[in-house]
Amino acid sequence: MRDRIVIGLILCLALTSIIAFMTVNLRGNIAFALELRGIRLAALVTVAVAIALSTVTFQTITGNRILTPSIMGLDALYQFGQAALVFALGGLGYVSLSPHLKFGMEASALMLLAMLILWPALKSRMDLTLMLLAGVVIGGLFRSLTNLLARLIDPQEFAVAQRAMYANFSAPNTDLLAIATLVTLLAGGFLFSRRHLLDIAALGRDTAIGLGLDWNRVVLVQLITVSLLVAVATALVGPVTFFGLLIAALAERLTSSRRHASVFVVAMLLGVIVLVGGQTLLQHGLGQAGTLSVVVDFLGGLVFILFLFARRAR
Amino acid sequence: MSAKLETHHRRAMIGAGLCLALLVVLSLAIGVQELSLSGTEGGMPFGDLMAISRLPRTLAAVLCGAGLAVAGQIMQTLTRNRFVEPSTAGTAQSAALGILIVTLFLPAAGLGVKALVASGCALIGTALFLATAHRLPPEQPHLVPLFGLVYGGVVGAAVTYVAWQTDLLQYLDIWTNGEFSGVLKGRYELLFVAFVIVGVATVIADRLTIMALGKDQATSLGIDYRRMTQIGLVLVSVMSALSVVVVGLIPFVGLVVPNLISRLSGDNLRGTLPLVALGGAILVLASDIAGRVMRFPYEIPVGTVMGVIGPAVFLWFILRERRDA
């Protein structure tokens, strides 16, 4: 019951954010402006959905509340794949590839690497803090490697490569919007259909296996789905380290039961509120268009630190 | 110190010294402008080239490396954690915040003023980190570096936000990615303070070694723990701030070098601190040379090179430690 009220309330907030995003300060050629805003809105909503679903699922299969795909360096891995592709094909070769083919190659590379790197750690049930630390460091390593490759490629193209390294919510990459939305719908639908399975997985590995869950298979499949969603979000706006943590933590607090049906919906709506509402507020309220990702990372980082200390209290 | 250990340290010092000397010669010899004793056609005379560009650059790398490695060693003593160093504890990011503040409010300020304010900010930021890190449970040693990395990230996000608002993002890039290509005569002399820092650290090395045993132990052995913490904090903050002001952030030097030296030569700082300083100089100078030759005649900044080496070694340390346990 409580969950329904919460969902109703934040649904209203999310809709308000969307309406505000579309209408505030609208002038000039209205049809054109609406189309432009509509495309950007679709991109932001896709990102919010992709990150919300992937983060909540990831936290369930890793059995914790502070680990997220971004903190474990998955989006840095995606960018590294991108840079490696530019490096292998040369700038010209890269530009002449179709964006869809590029995205397909990069997303497959990410899924493969995620399996190679994360799967063994999950299977061996590594100590959580160690895994976190290793994840943060791996993320840093791949960011630096990307940076290094970018400089090795060509100094002239360096600026272009570097621009892709900051998250940018005000100018999402709309080339890929159609395919990104499609992938998000499919992967999201898949995760949603598996929500009961995830509810069981959330009870912990041993209990879940006791209840007849094929643990390894479920975790592996969800891990692949998660990396696909991370690829979508990173391709559209770039990396945002703590966004997933922020909305997943809030969603956890706002829902009474930990049923994935509610947590998924609440997290997605919160994502929309933070991204769409935040972007509207920064752009029109405060006149600062490009800084949402920085604000989100700042707040998310604080939440993360609070979590570290809360773990101690327990 | 036993005689055997003493010989070991002396041999290690000699080996490291030779290695550094070799790198210095190499560093002086490499550059876009061709060297020739008679002076190149249309180019700069040999003496000028050396005095204005090559020598300052080489010296800056040596001083930065030595100072940062010692700063890292001190941080690890203060936190009693092997995985902490100025760039993973918010020190360097706080220093960048300081420079940003000076640039905003006193755009005409010279390097000295910048260094002073940056040091002050680094001091505050690091003190905050230390005070908070001491409240983390000691039985989970990995929480401290994790907290440090995120704390540095949060301070960094604040700095980026302000820089973005004030159109200083491009300068920020320079401060947050260490690079020696801009080092010329007259631009790096502040770094000689690194000598003082390494010197003071060597003088108090015995007390630092005892502090690594923990507050209670050290206090009962007659160490003024608070005072020593303050001294250590000042040394670390000033060194990191100087490095950020003059050449930008060079990450992980203070993590990689002390860990390696401790593995090879133990934890008695009186014997190992000079080795740590030499090791830092070698690492940074070698990274700078590697960055210069990797894509000649273009340069890869030393911060980028260290950004790759550092985390790789860091990972190796934490995963190995787990296997040993």
XYZ file of C-alpha atoms in Angstrom:
639
model
C 0.000 0.000 0.000
C 2.716 2.418 1.056
C 4.632 1.579 -2.095
C 1.648 2.559 -4.240
C 1.395 5.960 -2.597
C 5.129 6.506 -3.023
C 5.001 5.445 -6.658
C 2.003 7.684 -7.278
C 3.754 10.663 -5.731
C 7.033 10.300 -7.536
C 5.204 9.512 -10.763
C 3.589 12.940 -10.444
C 6.995 14.497 -9.756
C 8.526 12.724 -12.735
C 5.709 13.885 -15.010
C 6.070 17.436 -13.693
C 9.793 17.278 -14.490
C 9.039 16.093 -18.004
C 6.426 18.767 -18.622
C 8.729 21.433 -17.224
C 11.589 20.169 -19.378
C 9.420 20.440 -22.494
C 7.754 23.773 -21.795
C 9.867 26.119 -19.649
C 11.199 29.085 -21.602
C 9.729 27.791 -24.833
C 9.821 30.408 -27.564
C 10.784 30.983 -31.156
C 9.966 28.203 -33.585
C 7.897 26.103 -31.223
C 7.589 22.979 -33.364
C 11.347 22.860 -33.893
C 12.111 23.496 -30.238
C 9.671 20.818 -29.145
C 11.227 18.285 -31.504
C 14.713 19.100 -30.268
C 13.653 18.882 -26.646
C 11.708 15.705 -27.303
C 14.789 13.959 -28.657
C 16.871 15.052 -25.685
C 14.096 14.025 -23.319
C 13.974 10.562 -24.860
C 17.732 10.228 -24.427
C 17.632 11.299 -20.772
C 14.734 8.970 -19.972
C 16.518 6.078 -21.696
C 19.647 6.751 -19.645
C 17.665 7.015 -16.408
C 15.891 3.708 -17.096
C 19.059 1.913 -18.177
C 21.069 3.020 -15.154
C 18.252 2.435 -12.654
C 17.563 -1.111 -13.832
C 21.189 -2.090 -14.212
C 22.229 -0.717 -10.822
C 19.408 -2.348 -8.861
C 20.006 -5.683 -10.599
C 23.749 -5.465 -10.076
C 23.289 -4.794 -6.373
C 21.021 -7.809 -6.093
C 23.387 -10.240 -7.772
C 26.400 -8.936 -5.859
C 24.428 -8.939 -2.608
C 25.258 -5.420 -1.474
C 23.946 -1.863 -1.490
C 27.019 0.172 -2.312
C 28.472 -1.545 -5.327
C 27.273 -0.279 -8.709
C 28.380 -1.049 -12.259
C 29.938 2.408 -12.614
C 31.816 2.208 -9.338
C 33.178 -1.142 -10.497
C 34.496 0.593 -13.588
C 32.143 -0.806 -16.239
C 31.585 2.517 -17.986
C 35.316 3.202 -17.952
C 35.714 -0.188 -19.588
C 33.224 0.790 -22.288
C 35.132 3.966 -23.037
C 38.367 2.086 -23.162
C 36.810 -0.195 -25.781
C 35.858 2.904 -27.738
C 39.369 4.322 -27.597
C 40.888 0.955 -28.449
C 38.667 0.788 -31.521
C 39.802 4.240 -32.664
C 43.364 3.169 -32.041
C 42.988 -0.046 -34.018
C 41.105 1.422 -36.959
C 42.682 4.844 -37.066
C 40.644 8.033 -36.790
C 39.401 7.913 -40.370
C 38.458 4.247 -40.247
C 36.563 4.837 -37.038
C 34.614 7.777 -38.355
C 33.628 5.916 -41.514
C 32.130 3.004 -39.556
C 28.398 3.214 -39.050
C 27.515 4.307 -35.513
C 25.376 1.216 -35.042
C 28.174 -1.147 -35.974
C 30.502 0.722 -33.615
C 28.008 0.525 -30.802
C 27.493 -3.168 -31.449
C 31.213 -3.871 -31.346
C 31.764 -1.778 -28.234
C 28.817 -3.247 -26.387
C 29.904 -6.809 -27.207
C 33.430 -6.038 -26.058
C 32.061 -4.679 -22.788
C 29.894 -7.739 -22.174
C 32.853 -9.993 -22.844
C 35.209 -8.039 -20.573
C 32.611 -7.784 -17.808
C 32.292 -11.543 -17.899
C 36.032 -12.060 -17.873
C 36.700 -9.623 -15.048
C 33.606 -9.627 -12.826
C 32.378 -13.166 -13.160
C 35.401 -14.806 -11.464
C 35.212 -12.275 -8.623
C 31.514 -12.956 -8.121
C 31.967 -16.701 -8.262
C 34.789 -16.760 -5.735
C 32.729 -14.523 -3.415
C 35.491 -12.035 -2.895
C 35.444 -9.834 0.175
C 33.162 -6.868 -0.566
C 35.470 -4.016 0.437
C 38.330 -5.561 -1.467
C 36.137 -5.939 -4.527
C 35.011 -2.333 -4.194
C 38.558 -1.065 -3.896
C 39.708 -3.218 -6.791
C 36.749 -1.945 -8.836
C 37.493 1.703 -8.162
C 41.137 1.175 -9.043
C 40.281 -0.772 -12.216
C 37.963 2.074 -13.217
C 40.810 4.542 -12.708
C 43.201 2.348 -14.647
C 40.897 2.137 -17.647
C 40.238 5.875 -17.570
C 43.993 6.492 -17.693
C 44.469 3.883 -20.416
C 41.761 5.598 -22.454
C 43.528 8.893 -21.879
C 46.836 7.370 -22.929
C 45.367 5.850 -26.091
C 43.693 9.152 -26.892
C 47.083 10.816 -26.787
C 48.758 8.099 -28.786
C 46.153 8.332 -31.532
C 46.705 11.837 -32.764
C 47.089 15.148 -30.984
C 44.564 16.739 -33.328
C 41.923 14.167 -32.513
C 42.806 14.257 -28.875
C 40.316 16.994 -28.082
C 37.508 15.006 -29.684
C 38.416 11.902 -27.743
C 38.686 13.854 -24.526
C 35.305 15.481 -24.928
C 33.730 12.023 -24.782
C 35.293 11.460 -21.374
C 33.063 13.880 -19.494
C 29.429 13.004 -19.049
C 27.223 15.389 -20.928
C 23.504 15.498 -20.251
C 22.775 18.649 -22.219
C 23.978 17.223 -25.542
C 23.397 13.473 -25.593
C 24.621 11.432 -28.528
C 21.403 11.215 -30.531
C 22.828 9.148 -33.413
C 22.338 6.102 -31.297
C 19.049 7.095 -29.708
C 16.832 4.691 -31.653
C 18.961 1.622 -31.076
C 19.695 2.629 -27.474
C 16.003 2.941 -26.712
C 15.291 -0.389 -28.369
C 18.038 -2.166 -26.450
C 16.908 -0.576 -23.195
C 13.316 -1.662 -23.814
C 14.356 -5.232 -24.568
C 16.908 -5.583 -21.770
C 14.666 -3.709 -19.335
C 11.699 -5.867 -20.266
C 13.811 -8.946 -19.747
C 14.956 -7.826 -16.278
C 11.416 -6.876 -15.362
C 10.114 -10.277 -16.398
C 12.763 -11.809 -14.159
C 11.791 -9.695 -11.146
C 10.568 -12.662 -9.102
C 13.761 -14.545 -9.802
C 15.687 -11.508 -8.622
C 13.562 -11.353 -5.465
C 14.757 -14.864 -4.703
C 18.363 -14.029 -5.598
C 18.175 -11.079 -3.194
C 17.776 -13.531 -0.300
C 21.433 -14.394 -0.692
C 23.300 -17.023 -2.603
C 22.875 -19.953 -0.235
C 19.201 -19.380 0.481
C 18.496 -18.871 -3.202
C 20.268 -22.082 -4.148
C 18.369 -23.847 -1.359
C 15.164 -22.610 -2.938
C 16.169 -24.198 -6.222
C 17.648 -21.229 -8.071
C 20.313 -22.004 -10.648
C 22.513 -19.325 -9.074
C 25.462 -19.275 -11.457
C 23.280 -19.132 -14.545
C 21.016 -16.400 -13.187
C 23.961 -14.259 -12.093
C 25.780 -14.674 -15.390
C 22.731 -13.805 -17.494
C 21.904 -10.750 -15.373
C 25.528 -9.621 -15.479
C 25.449 -9.661 -19.272
C 22.169 -7.754 -19.333
C 23.580 -5.226 -16.886
C 26.655 -4.596 -19.028
C 24.461 -4.111 -22.090
C 22.473 -1.431 -20.242
C 25.681 0.235 -19.045
C 26.872 0.317 -22.650
C 23.657 2.066 -23.673
C 23.896 4.722 -20.981
C 27.585 5.386 -21.547
C 27.143 5.583 -25.304
C 24.404 8.194 -24.897
C 25.834 10.538 -22.271
C 29.204 9.266 -21.068
C 30.188 8.057 -17.602
C 28.492 9.184 -14.378
C 30.088 7.385 -11.504
C 27.616 7.870 -8.688
C 24.286 8.432 -10.415
C 23.234 4.789 -10.123
C 24.191 4.643 -6.468
C 22.229 7.808 -5.723
C 18.937 6.643 -7.215
C 19.254 3.027 -6.065
C 19.937 4.167 -2.499
C 16.973 6.535 -2.547
C 14.701 3.899 -4.075
C 15.722 1.453 -1.384
C 14.775 3.965 1.304
C 11.470 4.935 -0.279
C 10.053 1.470 -0.786
C 8.785 -0.593 2.114
C 9.344 -4.027 0.630
C 12.427 -4.925 -1.326
C 10.369 -6.450 -4.080
C 12.021 -5.731 -7.395
C 8.719 -4.777 -8.966
C 8.561 -1.698 -6.713
C 12.263 -0.942 -6.431
C 12.681 -1.037 -10.228
C 9.795 1.362 -10.824
C 10.780 3.754 -8.045
C 14.421 3.804 -9.130
C 13.479 4.493 -12.766
C 11.160 7.333 -11.807
C 13.749 8.806 -9.457
C 16.267 8.627 -12.285
C 13.911 10.581 -14.504
C 13.328 13.164 -11.778
C 17.033 13.640 -11.119
C 18.086 13.787 -14.779
C 15.154 15.554 -16.421
C 14.182 17.676 -13.434
C 17.800 18.430 -12.562
C 18.618 19.401 -16.115
C 15.592 21.716 -16.290
C 16.440 23.291 -12.965
C 20.107 23.850 -13.789
C 19.449 25.075 -17.293
C 16.504 27.392 -16.725
C 16.506 27.991 -12.999
C 20.208 28.564 -12.478
C 21.350 29.160 -16.035
C 23.995 26.447 -15.872
C 23.489 23.963 -18.630
C 26.424 21.593 -18.514
C 27.056 20.824 -14.885
C 24.391 18.283 -13.931
C 26.798 15.346 -14.127
C 29.199 17.101 -11.781
C 26.435 17.883 -9.297
C 25.174 14.299 -9.449
C 28.661 12.925 -8.890
C 29.198 15.265 -5.962
C 25.960 14.246 -4.238
C 26.401 10.577 -5.109
C 29.933 10.622 -3.732
C 28.643 12.000 -0.443
C 25.985 9.263 -0.303
C 28.707 6.710 -0.934
C 30.818 8.036 1.953
C 27.775 8.013 4.249
C 27.229 4.373 3.267
C 30.784 3.460 4.155
C 30.279 4.865 7.636
C 26.787 3.437 8.022
C 28.220 -0.016 7.311
C 30.464 0.491 10.265
C 27.567 1.329 12.551
C 25.866 -1.949 11.726
C 70.280 -1.242 12.907
C 72.214 -4.407 12.269
C 75.416 -4.240 10.275
C 73.997 -6.550 7.637
C 70.965 -4.361 7.085
C 73.206 -1.333 6.949
C 75.259 -2.876 4.144
C 72.070 -3.811 2.355
C 70.836 -0.235 2.504
C 74.152 1.143 1.406
C 74.276 -1.168 -1.599
C 70.710 -0.318 -2.502
C 71.504 3.393 -2.245
C 74.509 3.049 -4.523
C 72.532 1.056 -7.078
C 69.641 3.526 -7.028
C 72.034 6.461 -7.245
C 73.718 5.040 -10.338
C 70.353 4.339 -11.910
C 69.220 7.903 -11.274
C 72.456 9.323 -12.680
C 71.958 7.323 -15.855
C 68.389 8.574 -16.204
C 69.490 12.161 -15.652
C 71.979 11.902 -18.499
C 69.340 10.301 -20.693
C 66.798 12.970 -19.810
C 69.268 15.734 -20.666
C 70.017 14.101 -24.013
C 66.444 13.628 -25.218
C 64.478 16.435 -26.743
C 62.907 17.832 -29.860
C 65.788 20.176 -30.472
C 68.833 18.294 -31.577
C 71.861 18.593 -29.362
C 75.232 19.588 -30.677
C 78.109 21.089 -28.786
C 78.831 23.687 -31.437
C 75.260 24.940 -31.436
C 72.652 23.960 -34.004
C 71.887 25.943 -37.092
C 69.170 28.390 -36.279
C 68.669 26.632 -32.962
C 69.528 27.522 -29.455
C 73.154 27.244 -28.310
C 73.953 24.151 -26.281
C 74.507 25.962 -23.005
C 71.277 27.956 -23.224
C 69.205 24.926 -24.142
C 70.542 23.059 -21.145
C 70.220 25.900 -18.660
C 66.789 27.128 -19.776
C 64.962 23.923 -20.641
C 66.619 20.532 -20.234
C 68.182 20.955 -16.815
C 65.143 22.576 -15.194
C 62.904 19.863 -16.571
C 65.143 17.075 -15.312
C 65.575 18.687 -11.908
C 61.835 19.283 -11.575
C 61.121 15.607 -12.234
C 63.754 14.496 -9.718
C 62.551 16.888 -7.008
C 58.868 16.138 -7.550
C 59.441 12.413 -7.552
C 61.542 12.404 -4.399
C 59.211 14.741 -2.519
C 55.995 12.977 -3.522
C 57.344 9.535 -2.655
C 58.390 10.750 0.800
C 55.028 12.481 1.229
C 53.310 9.190 0.428
C 55.458 7.373 2.957
C 54.510 9.891 5.632
C 50.792 9.581 4.803
C 51.015 5.828 5.088
C 52.619 6.183 8.497
C 49.982 8.644 9.706
C 47.069 6.488 8.556
C 48.819 3.204 9.297
C 47.592 2.076 5.916
C 49.740 1.055 2.977
C 47.290 2.169 0.336
C 47.084 5.880 1.059
C 48.929 8.693 -0.667
C 48.299 12.364 -1.503
C 46.327 11.747 -4.686
C 44.136 9.082 -3.064
C 43.351 11.081 0.064
C 42.059 14.339 -1.332
C 45.321 16.213 -0.639
C 46.135 16.963 -4.262
C 42.513 17.764 -5.118
C 42.313 20.165 -2.159
C 45.477 21.841 -3.393
C 43.852 22.280 -6.803
C 40.858 23.855 -5.046
C 43.278 26.275 -3.397
C 44.833 27.303 -6.701
C 41.378 27.759 -8.161
C 40.446 30.091 -5.297
C 43.591 32.187 -5.758
C 43.083 32.354 -9.509
C 39.521 33.548 -8.981
C 40.126 36.136 -6.294
C 43.738 37.186 -6.876
C 44.368 36.594 -10.569
C 47.612 38.573 -10.434
C 49.144 36.523 -7.626
C 52.548 34.990 -8.218
C 53.531 31.360 -7.869
C 54.549 31.861 -4.241
C 51.122 33.093 -3.158
C 49.466 30.321 -5.139
C 51.662 27.730 -3.453
C 50.871 29.175 -0.030
C 47.104 29.113 -0.465
C 47.233 25.706 -2.143
C 49.238 24.356 0.797
C 46.709 25.772 3.240
C 43.818 24.150 1.399
C 45.710 20.866 1.087
C 46.313 21.001 4.842
C 42.628 21.481 5.621
C 41.547 18.815 3.149
C 44.052 16.266 4.412
C 43.321 16.971 8.068
C 39.650 16.363 7.355
C 40.522 13.112 5.630
C 42.702 11.946 8.527
C 40.156 12.863 11.175
C 37.431 10.979 9.295
C 39.569 8.019 8.290
C 40.473 7.375 11.919
C 36.812 6.664 12.596
C 36.704 3.803 10.099
C 37.021 0.324 11.595
C 40.692 -0.710 11.768
C 39.859 -4.347 11.009
C 38.830 -3.383 7.481
C 41.997 -1.846 6.044
C 40.559 -1.506 2.539
C 37.886 0.935 3.655
C 40.455 3.690 4.214
C 41.806 3.878 0.642
C 38.288 3.394 -0.716
C 37.062 6.312 1.358
C 40.124 8.302 0.285
C 39.522 7.711 -3.419
C 35.881 8.740 -3.211
C 36.684 11.679 -0.942
C 39.236 12.850 -3.502
C 36.568 12.377 -6.167
C 34.043 14.488 -4.262
C 36.557 17.307 -3.716
C 37.500 16.958 -7.392
C 33.839 17.247 -8.432
C 33.527 20.438 -6.403
C 36.642 21.829 -8.084
C 35.354 20.874 -11.537
C 32.014 22.518 -10.791
C 33.604 25.814 -9.799
C 36.033 25.680 -12.740
C 33.150 25.026 -15.112
C 31.166 27.970 -13.784
C 34.123 30.289 -14.104
C 35.503 29.072 -17.431
C 38.692 27.794 -15.876
C 38.272 24.191 -16.991
C 41.272 24.408 -19.261
C 43.559 25.533 -16.446
C 42.136 22.800 -14.281
C 43.253 20.248 -16.853
C 46.793 21.542 -16.443
C 46.737 21.318 -12.639
C 45.194 17.886 -12.549
C 47.470 16.242 -15.080
C 51.137 16.462 -14.219
C 53.371 17.452 -17.094
C 56.927 18.691 -17.261
C 56.895 20.072 -20.783
C 56.158 23.585 -19.547
C 58.970 23.587 -17.023
C 61.531 26.258 -17.828
C 64.081 28.196 -15.853
C 62.278 30.493 -13.438
C 59.146 28.315 -13.342
C 60.177 25.454 -11.102
C 62.527 26.764 -8.415
C 59.825 26.436 -5.741
C 60.341 22.704 -6.042
C 63.673 22.975 -4.256
C 61.566 23.047 -1.111
C 61.312 19.283 -1.712
C 64.891 19.099 -0.406
C 63.759 20.619 2.873
C 60.831 18.233 3.086
C 62.934 15.150 2.447
C 65.498 16.495 4.928
C 62.995 17.079 7.724
C 61.440 13.674 7.065
C 64.852 12.036 7.366
C 65.527 13.810 10.657
C 62.246 12.633 12.165
C 62.424 9.203 10.497
C 62.884 7.283 13.754
C 59.874 8.953 15.326
C 57.808 8.215 12.214
C 58.809 4.551 12.381
C 57.550 4.387 15.961
C 54.343 6.208 15.020
C 53.586 3.424 12.578
C 53.029 1.206 15.622
C 49.903 3.155 16.492
C 48.952 6.016 18.746
C 48.983 4.210 22.105
C 52.246 2.415 21.507
C 53.951 5.523 20.208
C 52.705 7.671 23.076
C 53.931 5.174 25.654
C 57.310 5.215 23.935
C 57.497 8.948 24.507
C 56.357 10.348 21.168
C 54.275 13.511 21.090
C 51.747 11.932 18.714
C 49.670 15.039 18.032
C 52.650 17.207 17.321
C 54.204 14.640 14.998
C 50.919 14.237 13.145
C 50.814 17.985 12.631
C 54.372 18.066 11.323
C 53.668 15.149 8.984
C 50.515 16.848 7.728
C 52.357 20.065 6.939
C 55.118 18.210 5.080
C 52.643 16.227 2.990
C 50.413 19.203 2.213
C 53.223 21.547 1.233
C 54.843 18.961 -1.017
C 51.611 18.020 -2.793
C 50.602 21.634 -3.198
C 53.977 22.599 -4.666
C 53.797 19.773 -7.134
C 50.262 20.703 -8.205
C 51.141 24.407 -8.518
C 54.300 23.889 -10.552
C 53.708 20.797 -12.700
C 50.246 19.433 -11.867
C 49.067 16.279 -10.168
C 51.270 13.198 -10.512
C 49.251 10.378 -8.997
C 50.355 7.187 -7.228
C 54.085 7.996 -6.861
C 53.625 8.082 -3.095
C 51.876 4.736 -3.196
C 54.042 2.734 -5.549
C 57.490 3.684 -4.260
C 57.067 3.270 -0.467
C 55.338 -0.080 -0.993
C 58.098 -1.378 -3.218
C 60.856 -0.170 -0.906
C 59.119 -1.632 2.102
C 58.943 -4.997 0.350
C 62.616 -4.869 -0.562
C 64.141 -3.229 2.499
C 61.701 -3.313 5.397
C 60.061 -0.549 7.402
C 62.836 1.122 9.352
C 62.420 4.575 7.894
C 65.822 5.856 8.974
C 67.365 3.392 6.559
C 64.654 3.411 3.908
C 63.570 7.061 3.606
C 66.562 8.026 1.427
C 65.773 5.005 -0.722
C 62.150 6.100 -0.982
C 63.257 9.554 -2.116
C 65.652 8.119 -4.695
C 63.053 5.636 -5.873
C 60.488 8.415 -6.374
C 62.976 10.449 -8.389
C 63.789 7.424 -10.558
C 60.127 6.545 -11.138
C 59.023 10.046 -12.123
C 62.049 10.773 -14.277
C 61.718 7.403 -16.028
C 57.993 8.030 -16.623
C 58.764 11.455 -18.032
C 61.387 10.019 -20.377
C 58.998 7.244 -21.427
C 56.312 9.834 -22.123
C 58.730 11.799 -24.278
C 59.898 8.917 -26.447
C 56.636 6.980 -26.742
C 55.301 9.136 -29.527
C 58.186 11.353 -30.459
C 58.086 14.285 -31.122
C 54.771 14.578 -29.271
C 54.679 14.102 -25.537
C 52.558 12.013 -23.212
C 52.224 13.850 -19.872
C 53.879 12.168 -16.927
C 50.549 12.247 -15.068
C 49.006 10.075 -17.775
C 51.901 7.627 -17.707
C 51.697 7.368 -13.912
C 47.913 7.106 -14.151
C 48.449 3.803 -15.957
C 51.418 2.459 -13.989
C 50.045 3.472 -10.583
C 46.676 1.672 -10.577
C 48.238 -1.405 -12.181
C 50.781 -1.683 -9.356
C 48.108 -0.785 -6.789
C 45.922 -3.645 -8.046
C 48.855 -6.016 -7.946
C 49.524 -5.032 -4.317
C 45.984 -5.500 -3.059
C 45.371 -8.753 -4.908
C 48.731 -10.185 -3.902
C 48.209 -9.209 -0.297
C 44.965 -11.177 -0.392
C 46.686 -14.256 -1.740
C 49.416 -14.007 0.896
C 46.894 -13.700 3.706
